Short mmCIF file of C-alpha atoms in Angstrom, two decimals:
data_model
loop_
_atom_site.label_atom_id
_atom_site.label_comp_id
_atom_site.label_asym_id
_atom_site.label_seq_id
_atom_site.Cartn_x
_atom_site.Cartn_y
_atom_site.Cartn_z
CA UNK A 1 141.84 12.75 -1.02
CA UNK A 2 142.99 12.08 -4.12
CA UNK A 3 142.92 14.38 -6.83
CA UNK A 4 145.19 15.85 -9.92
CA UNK A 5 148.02 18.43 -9.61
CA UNK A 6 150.41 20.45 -11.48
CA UNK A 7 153.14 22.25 -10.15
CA UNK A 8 154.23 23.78 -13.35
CA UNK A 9 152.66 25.09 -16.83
CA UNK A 10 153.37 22.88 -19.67
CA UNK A 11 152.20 19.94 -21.66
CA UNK A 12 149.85 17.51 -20.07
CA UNK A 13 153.11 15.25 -18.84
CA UNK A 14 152.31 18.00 -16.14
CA UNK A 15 149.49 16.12 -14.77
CA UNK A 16 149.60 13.96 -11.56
CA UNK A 17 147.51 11.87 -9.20
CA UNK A 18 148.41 13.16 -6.09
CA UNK A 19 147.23 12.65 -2.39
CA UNK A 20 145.62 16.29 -0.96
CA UNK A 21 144.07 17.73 2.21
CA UNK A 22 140.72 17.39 2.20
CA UNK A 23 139.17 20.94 1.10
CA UNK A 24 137.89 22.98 3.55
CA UNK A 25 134.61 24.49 3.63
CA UNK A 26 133.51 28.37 3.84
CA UNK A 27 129.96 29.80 5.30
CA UNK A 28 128.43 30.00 1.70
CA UNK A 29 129.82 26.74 0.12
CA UNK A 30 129.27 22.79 -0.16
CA UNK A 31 131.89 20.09 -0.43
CA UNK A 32 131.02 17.45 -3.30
CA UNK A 33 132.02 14.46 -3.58
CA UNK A 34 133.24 14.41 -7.06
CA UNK A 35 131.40 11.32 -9.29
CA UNK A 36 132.63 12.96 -12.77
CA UNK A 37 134.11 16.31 -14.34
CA UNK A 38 135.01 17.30 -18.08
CA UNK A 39 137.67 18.47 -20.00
CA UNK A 40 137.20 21.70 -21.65
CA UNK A 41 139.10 24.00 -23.94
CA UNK A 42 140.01 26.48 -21.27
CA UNK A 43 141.61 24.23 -18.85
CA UNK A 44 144.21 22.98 -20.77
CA UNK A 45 144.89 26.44 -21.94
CA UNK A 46 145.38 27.02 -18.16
CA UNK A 47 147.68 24.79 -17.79
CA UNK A 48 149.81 25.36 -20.34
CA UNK A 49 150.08 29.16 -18.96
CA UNK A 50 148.34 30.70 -22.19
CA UNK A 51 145.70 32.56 -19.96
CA UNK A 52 147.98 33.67 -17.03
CA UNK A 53 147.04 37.29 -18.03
CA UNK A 54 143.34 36.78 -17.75
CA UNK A 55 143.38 33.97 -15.03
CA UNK A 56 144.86 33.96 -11.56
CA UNK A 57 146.49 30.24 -10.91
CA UNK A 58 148.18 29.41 -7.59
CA UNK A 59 150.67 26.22 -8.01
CA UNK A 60 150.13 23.11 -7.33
CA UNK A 61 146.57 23.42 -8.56
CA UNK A 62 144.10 21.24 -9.43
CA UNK A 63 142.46 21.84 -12.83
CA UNK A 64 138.74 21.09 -13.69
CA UNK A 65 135.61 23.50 -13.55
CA UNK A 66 133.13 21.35 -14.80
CA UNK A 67 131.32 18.67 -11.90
CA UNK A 68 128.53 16.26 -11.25
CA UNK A 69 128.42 14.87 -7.75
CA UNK A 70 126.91 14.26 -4.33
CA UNK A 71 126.98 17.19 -1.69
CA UNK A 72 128.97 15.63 1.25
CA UNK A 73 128.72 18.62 3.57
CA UNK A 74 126.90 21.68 3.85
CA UNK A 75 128.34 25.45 4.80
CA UNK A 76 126.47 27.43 7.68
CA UNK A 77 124.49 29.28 5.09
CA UNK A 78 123.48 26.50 2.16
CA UNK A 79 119.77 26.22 2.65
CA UNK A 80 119.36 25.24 -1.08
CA UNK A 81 120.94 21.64 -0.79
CA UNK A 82 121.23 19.30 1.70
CA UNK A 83 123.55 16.25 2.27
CA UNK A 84 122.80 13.89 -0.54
CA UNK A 85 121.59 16.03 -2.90
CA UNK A 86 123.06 14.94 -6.14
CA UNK A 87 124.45 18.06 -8.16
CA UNK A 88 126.48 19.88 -10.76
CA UNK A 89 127.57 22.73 -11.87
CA UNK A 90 130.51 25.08 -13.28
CA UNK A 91 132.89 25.42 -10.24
CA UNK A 92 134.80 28.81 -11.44
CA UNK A 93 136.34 30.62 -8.40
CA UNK A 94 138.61 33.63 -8.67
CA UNK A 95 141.67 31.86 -8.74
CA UNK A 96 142.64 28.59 -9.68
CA UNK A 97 143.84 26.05 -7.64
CA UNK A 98 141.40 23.72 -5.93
CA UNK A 99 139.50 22.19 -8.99
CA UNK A 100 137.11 19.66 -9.75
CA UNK A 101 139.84 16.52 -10.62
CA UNK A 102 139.58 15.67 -7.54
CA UNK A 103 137.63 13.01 -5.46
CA UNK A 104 136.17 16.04 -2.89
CA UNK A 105 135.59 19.69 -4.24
CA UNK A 106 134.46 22.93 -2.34
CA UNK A 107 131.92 24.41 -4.52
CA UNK A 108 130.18 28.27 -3.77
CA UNK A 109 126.75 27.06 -4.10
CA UNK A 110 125.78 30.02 -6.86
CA UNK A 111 128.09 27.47 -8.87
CA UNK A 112 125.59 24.79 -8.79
CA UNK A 113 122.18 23.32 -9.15
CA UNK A 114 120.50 19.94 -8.85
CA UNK A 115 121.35 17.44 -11.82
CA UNK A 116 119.09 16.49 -13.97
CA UNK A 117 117.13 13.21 -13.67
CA UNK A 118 117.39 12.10 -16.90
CA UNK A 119 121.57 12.25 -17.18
CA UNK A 120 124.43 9.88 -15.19
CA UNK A 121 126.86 11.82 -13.35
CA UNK A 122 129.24 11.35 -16.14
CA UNK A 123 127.11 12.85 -18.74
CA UNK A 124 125.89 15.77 -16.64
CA UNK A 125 129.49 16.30 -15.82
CA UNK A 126 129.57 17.18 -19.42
CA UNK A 127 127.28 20.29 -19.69
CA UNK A 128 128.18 22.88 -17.13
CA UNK A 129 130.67 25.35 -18.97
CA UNK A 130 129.53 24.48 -22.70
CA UNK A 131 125.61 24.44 -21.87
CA UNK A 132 125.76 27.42 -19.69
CA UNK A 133 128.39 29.33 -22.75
CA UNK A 134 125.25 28.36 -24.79
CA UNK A 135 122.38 29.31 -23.25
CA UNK A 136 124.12 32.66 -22.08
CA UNK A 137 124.95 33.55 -25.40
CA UNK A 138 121.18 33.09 -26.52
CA UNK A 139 120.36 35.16 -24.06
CA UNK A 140 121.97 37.78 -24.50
CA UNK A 141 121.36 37.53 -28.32
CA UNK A 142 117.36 37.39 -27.63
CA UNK A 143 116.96 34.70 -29.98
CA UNK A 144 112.84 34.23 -30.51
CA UNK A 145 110.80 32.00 -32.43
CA UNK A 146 110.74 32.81 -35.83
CA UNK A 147 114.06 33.96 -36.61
CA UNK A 148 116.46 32.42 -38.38
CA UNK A 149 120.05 31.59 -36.11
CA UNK A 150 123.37 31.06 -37.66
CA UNK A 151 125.84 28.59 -35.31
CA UNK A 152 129.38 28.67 -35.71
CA UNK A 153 131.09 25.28 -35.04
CA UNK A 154 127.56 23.93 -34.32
CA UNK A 155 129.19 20.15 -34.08
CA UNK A 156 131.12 21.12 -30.99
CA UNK A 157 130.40 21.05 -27.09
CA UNK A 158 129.09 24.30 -27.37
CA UNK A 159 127.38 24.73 -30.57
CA UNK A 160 125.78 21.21 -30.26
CA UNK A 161 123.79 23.04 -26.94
CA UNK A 162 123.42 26.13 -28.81
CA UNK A 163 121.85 24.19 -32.15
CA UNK A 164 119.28 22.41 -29.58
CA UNK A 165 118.37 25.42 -26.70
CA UNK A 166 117.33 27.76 -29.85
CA UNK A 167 115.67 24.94 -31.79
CA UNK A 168 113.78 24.65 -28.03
CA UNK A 169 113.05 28.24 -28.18
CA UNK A 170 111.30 28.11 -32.02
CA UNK A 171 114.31 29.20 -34.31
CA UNK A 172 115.51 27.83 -37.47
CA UNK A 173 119.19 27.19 -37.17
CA UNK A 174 121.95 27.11 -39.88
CA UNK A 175 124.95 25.32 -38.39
CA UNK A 176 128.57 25.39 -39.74
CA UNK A 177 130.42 21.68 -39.45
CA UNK A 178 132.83 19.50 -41.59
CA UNK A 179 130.63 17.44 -43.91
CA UNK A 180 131.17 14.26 -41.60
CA UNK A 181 129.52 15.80 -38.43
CA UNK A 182 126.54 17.10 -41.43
CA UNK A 183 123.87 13.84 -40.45
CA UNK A 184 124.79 14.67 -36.54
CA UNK A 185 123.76 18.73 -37.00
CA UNK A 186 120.27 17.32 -39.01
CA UNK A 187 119.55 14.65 -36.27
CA UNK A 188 119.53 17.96 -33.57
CA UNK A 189 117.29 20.29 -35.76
CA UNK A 190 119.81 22.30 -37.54
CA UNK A 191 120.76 22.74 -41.57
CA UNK A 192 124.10 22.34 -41.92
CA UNK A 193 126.79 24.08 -44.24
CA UNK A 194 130.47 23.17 -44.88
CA UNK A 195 132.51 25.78 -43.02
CA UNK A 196 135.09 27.35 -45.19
CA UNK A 197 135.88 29.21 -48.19
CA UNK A 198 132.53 30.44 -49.62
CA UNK A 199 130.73 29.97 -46.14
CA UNK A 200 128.63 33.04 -46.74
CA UNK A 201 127.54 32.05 -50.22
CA UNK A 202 126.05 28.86 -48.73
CA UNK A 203 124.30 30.23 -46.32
CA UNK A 204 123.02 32.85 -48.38
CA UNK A 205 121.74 29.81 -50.69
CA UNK A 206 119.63 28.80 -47.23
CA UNK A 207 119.08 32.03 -46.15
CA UNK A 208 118.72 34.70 -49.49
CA UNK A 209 117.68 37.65 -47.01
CA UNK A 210 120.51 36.47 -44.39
CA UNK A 211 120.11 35.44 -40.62
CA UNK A 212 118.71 37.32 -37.90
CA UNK A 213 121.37 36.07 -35.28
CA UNK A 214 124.66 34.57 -35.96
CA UNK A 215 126.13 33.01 -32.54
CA UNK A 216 130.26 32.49 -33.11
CA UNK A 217 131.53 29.93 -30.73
CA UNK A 218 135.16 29.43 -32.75
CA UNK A 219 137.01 32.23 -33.65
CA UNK A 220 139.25 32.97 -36.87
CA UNK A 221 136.80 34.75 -39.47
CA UNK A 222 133.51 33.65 -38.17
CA UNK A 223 133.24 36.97 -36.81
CA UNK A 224 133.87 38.88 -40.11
CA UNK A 225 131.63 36.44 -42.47
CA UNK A 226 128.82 36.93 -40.00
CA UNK A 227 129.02 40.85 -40.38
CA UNK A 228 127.90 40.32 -43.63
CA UNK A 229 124.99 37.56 -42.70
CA UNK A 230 123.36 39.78 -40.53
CA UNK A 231 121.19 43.30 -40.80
CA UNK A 232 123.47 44.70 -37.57
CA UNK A 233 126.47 43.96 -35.91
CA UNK A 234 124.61 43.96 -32.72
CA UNK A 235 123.21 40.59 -34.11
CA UNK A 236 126.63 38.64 -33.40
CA UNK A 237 127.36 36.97 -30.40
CA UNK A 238 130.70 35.60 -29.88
CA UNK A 239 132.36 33.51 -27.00
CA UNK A 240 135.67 33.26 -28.70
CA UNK A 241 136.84 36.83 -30.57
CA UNK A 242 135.76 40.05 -28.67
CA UNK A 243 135.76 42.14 -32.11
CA UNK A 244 132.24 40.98 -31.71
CA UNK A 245 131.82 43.59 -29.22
CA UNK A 246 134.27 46.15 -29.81
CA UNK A 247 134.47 46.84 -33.65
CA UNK A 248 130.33 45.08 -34.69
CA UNK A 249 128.65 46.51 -31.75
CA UNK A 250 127.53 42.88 -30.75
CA UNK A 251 128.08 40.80 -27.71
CA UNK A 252 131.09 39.22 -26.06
CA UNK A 253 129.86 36.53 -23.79
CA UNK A 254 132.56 34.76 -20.72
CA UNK A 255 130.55 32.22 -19.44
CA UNK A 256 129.61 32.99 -15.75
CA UNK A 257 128.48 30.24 -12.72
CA UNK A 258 124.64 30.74 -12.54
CA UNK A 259 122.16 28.59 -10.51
CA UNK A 260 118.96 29.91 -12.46
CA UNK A 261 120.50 29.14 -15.94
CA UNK A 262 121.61 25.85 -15.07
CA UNK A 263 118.25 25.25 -14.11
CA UNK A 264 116.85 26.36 -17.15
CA UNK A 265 119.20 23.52 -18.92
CA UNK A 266 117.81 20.83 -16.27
CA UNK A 267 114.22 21.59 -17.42
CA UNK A 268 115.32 21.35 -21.24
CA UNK A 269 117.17 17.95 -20.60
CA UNK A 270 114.17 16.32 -18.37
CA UNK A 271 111.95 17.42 -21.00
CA UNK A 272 114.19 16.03 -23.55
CA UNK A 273 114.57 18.66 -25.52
CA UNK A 274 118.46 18.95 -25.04
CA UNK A 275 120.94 15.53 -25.25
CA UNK A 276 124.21 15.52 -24.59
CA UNK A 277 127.27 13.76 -26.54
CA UNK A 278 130.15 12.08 -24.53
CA UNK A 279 133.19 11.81 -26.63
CA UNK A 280 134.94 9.51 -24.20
CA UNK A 281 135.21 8.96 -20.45
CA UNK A 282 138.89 8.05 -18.53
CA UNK A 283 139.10 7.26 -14.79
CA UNK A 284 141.18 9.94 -12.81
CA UNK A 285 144.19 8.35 -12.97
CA UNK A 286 144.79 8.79 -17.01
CA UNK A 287 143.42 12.81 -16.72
CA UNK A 288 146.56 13.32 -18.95
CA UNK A 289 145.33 11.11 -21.25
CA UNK A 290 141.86 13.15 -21.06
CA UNK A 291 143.49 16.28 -21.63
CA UNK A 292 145.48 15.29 -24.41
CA UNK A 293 141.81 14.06 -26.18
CA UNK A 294 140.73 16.99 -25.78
CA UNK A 295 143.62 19.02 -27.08
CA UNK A 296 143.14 17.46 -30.57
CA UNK A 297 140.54 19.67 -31.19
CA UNK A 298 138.52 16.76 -32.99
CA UNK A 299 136.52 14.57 -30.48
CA UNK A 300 132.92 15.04 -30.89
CA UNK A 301 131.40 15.49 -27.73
CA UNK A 302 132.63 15.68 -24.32
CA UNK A 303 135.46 14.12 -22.52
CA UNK A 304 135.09 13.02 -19.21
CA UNK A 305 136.79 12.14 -16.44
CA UNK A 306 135.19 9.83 -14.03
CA UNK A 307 136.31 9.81 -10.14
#
């Protein structure tokens, strides 16, 4: 098969299309055929060897976590999918090596569900790790109807989701953004406030009593201005600066491969109560360039990869 390698951390010049063995199948887990995957944050930061401390990576690997595809073969104990079924997920294994840039992947089948009617492959390649960081981190922050929410980088792959699932659930969201991306947060629900210096006086200005929940999916001092939004620490969620957790009392959220939750985002999206942005989509062979979209840190919406 064909499918994207690196044999050693570094920039994406790392990258190439490469011809590999076929990937062979266990008891509990379906090979894919591979119609799209995305580029996110966390797999460039693999590659580049930032996370070797956190994340196990076997050389040559092939990156990718995110997939939308067809299952191609079933393992002894699948009964949830057959041949044909048309699927995605967030393929995170305990180490990293045989990835989703790849024309065939071997997927544990608690990594994925059935994709939703209503996306292509390519756009429901998009969701797996950034709707599932969302809708996690709403979970575990009980957000209700009624409350007021506070999204950190609510323009990006995973606030966009977040903005939408807890407009779905009956919240009022205040959403952090660069003025340009300001029409974009009001066309999903949200009010949106210039990030920056004299953050918390603007969203006081919304919000005079403060917010309820505030949901931190960027780092720096999101954390810190939010301690001061909020009538407890164990209000903040974070995905991106554990301080959340250890010095607020709050919640630090790693994104974990769930059937039932990506579920729960098919029923939003065939509803159509969730969209999804693509930023751009590259065929396999220019995954470097992919990567290197991503790595600017200023594409709104997803990048894809289509295979």
């Amino acid at each position: 098969m064909r499918a994207i390698t690196y044999s050693e951390f570094g920039s994406a010049d790392v990258l190439e299309l490469t011809e590999q063995p076929d990937p062979h199948i266990g008891p509990d887990t379906l090979v894919v055929r591979v119609k799209a995957a995305s580029v996110n944050p966390v797999d460039w930061k693999i590659r580049e060897g930032r996370l070797r401390r956190l994340i196990d990576v076997q050389l040559p690997a092939i990156p990718g976590w995110d997939v939308a595809g067809v299952v191609e073969q079933v393992g002894l104990d699948t009964p949830e999918f057959q041949v044909g079924d048309e699927v995605y997920g967030y393929v995170r294994k305990d180490t990293v090596q045989g990835g989703t840039f790849a024309e065939l992947v071997a997927a544990p089948v608690r990594t994925l569900a059935r994709k939703p009617a209503s996306l292509s492959f390519e756009e429901a390649a998009a969701v797996p790790l950034a709707g599932l960081s969302a809708y996690q981190a709403i979970q575990r922050s009980g957000v209700k109807a009624g409350q007021t929410v506070l999204v950190h980088a609510a323009a990006g792959g995973v606030g966009a989701f977040a903005v939408q699932i807890a407009r779905a659930l009956g919240a009022r969201v205040i959403g952090t953004a660069s003025e340009a991306n300001h029409e974009f947060l009001r066309g999903l629900g949200a009010e949106p406030v210039t990030y920056g210096d004299g953050l918390a006086d603007r969203v006081r200005a919304l919000a005079p009593g403060g917010v309820d929940v505030a949901l931190d999916f960027v780092g720096g001092d999101s954390v810190a201005i939010s301690a001061g939004l909020v009538p407890d620490g164990r209000a903040i969620t974070s995905i991106a600066d554990p301080t959340a957790r250890t010095e607020h009392g709050g919640q630090y959220v790693w994104v974990r491969p769930s059937t039932a939750d990506l579920d729960a985002l098919t029923a939003l999206f065939d509803a159509g109560k969730l969209t999804v942005e693509l930023a751009e989509v590259f065929d396999l062979a220019d995954a470097a360039a992919a990567h290197r979209a991503s790595e600017t840190g200023h594409t709104r919406g997803k990048v894809v990869v289509r295979i």
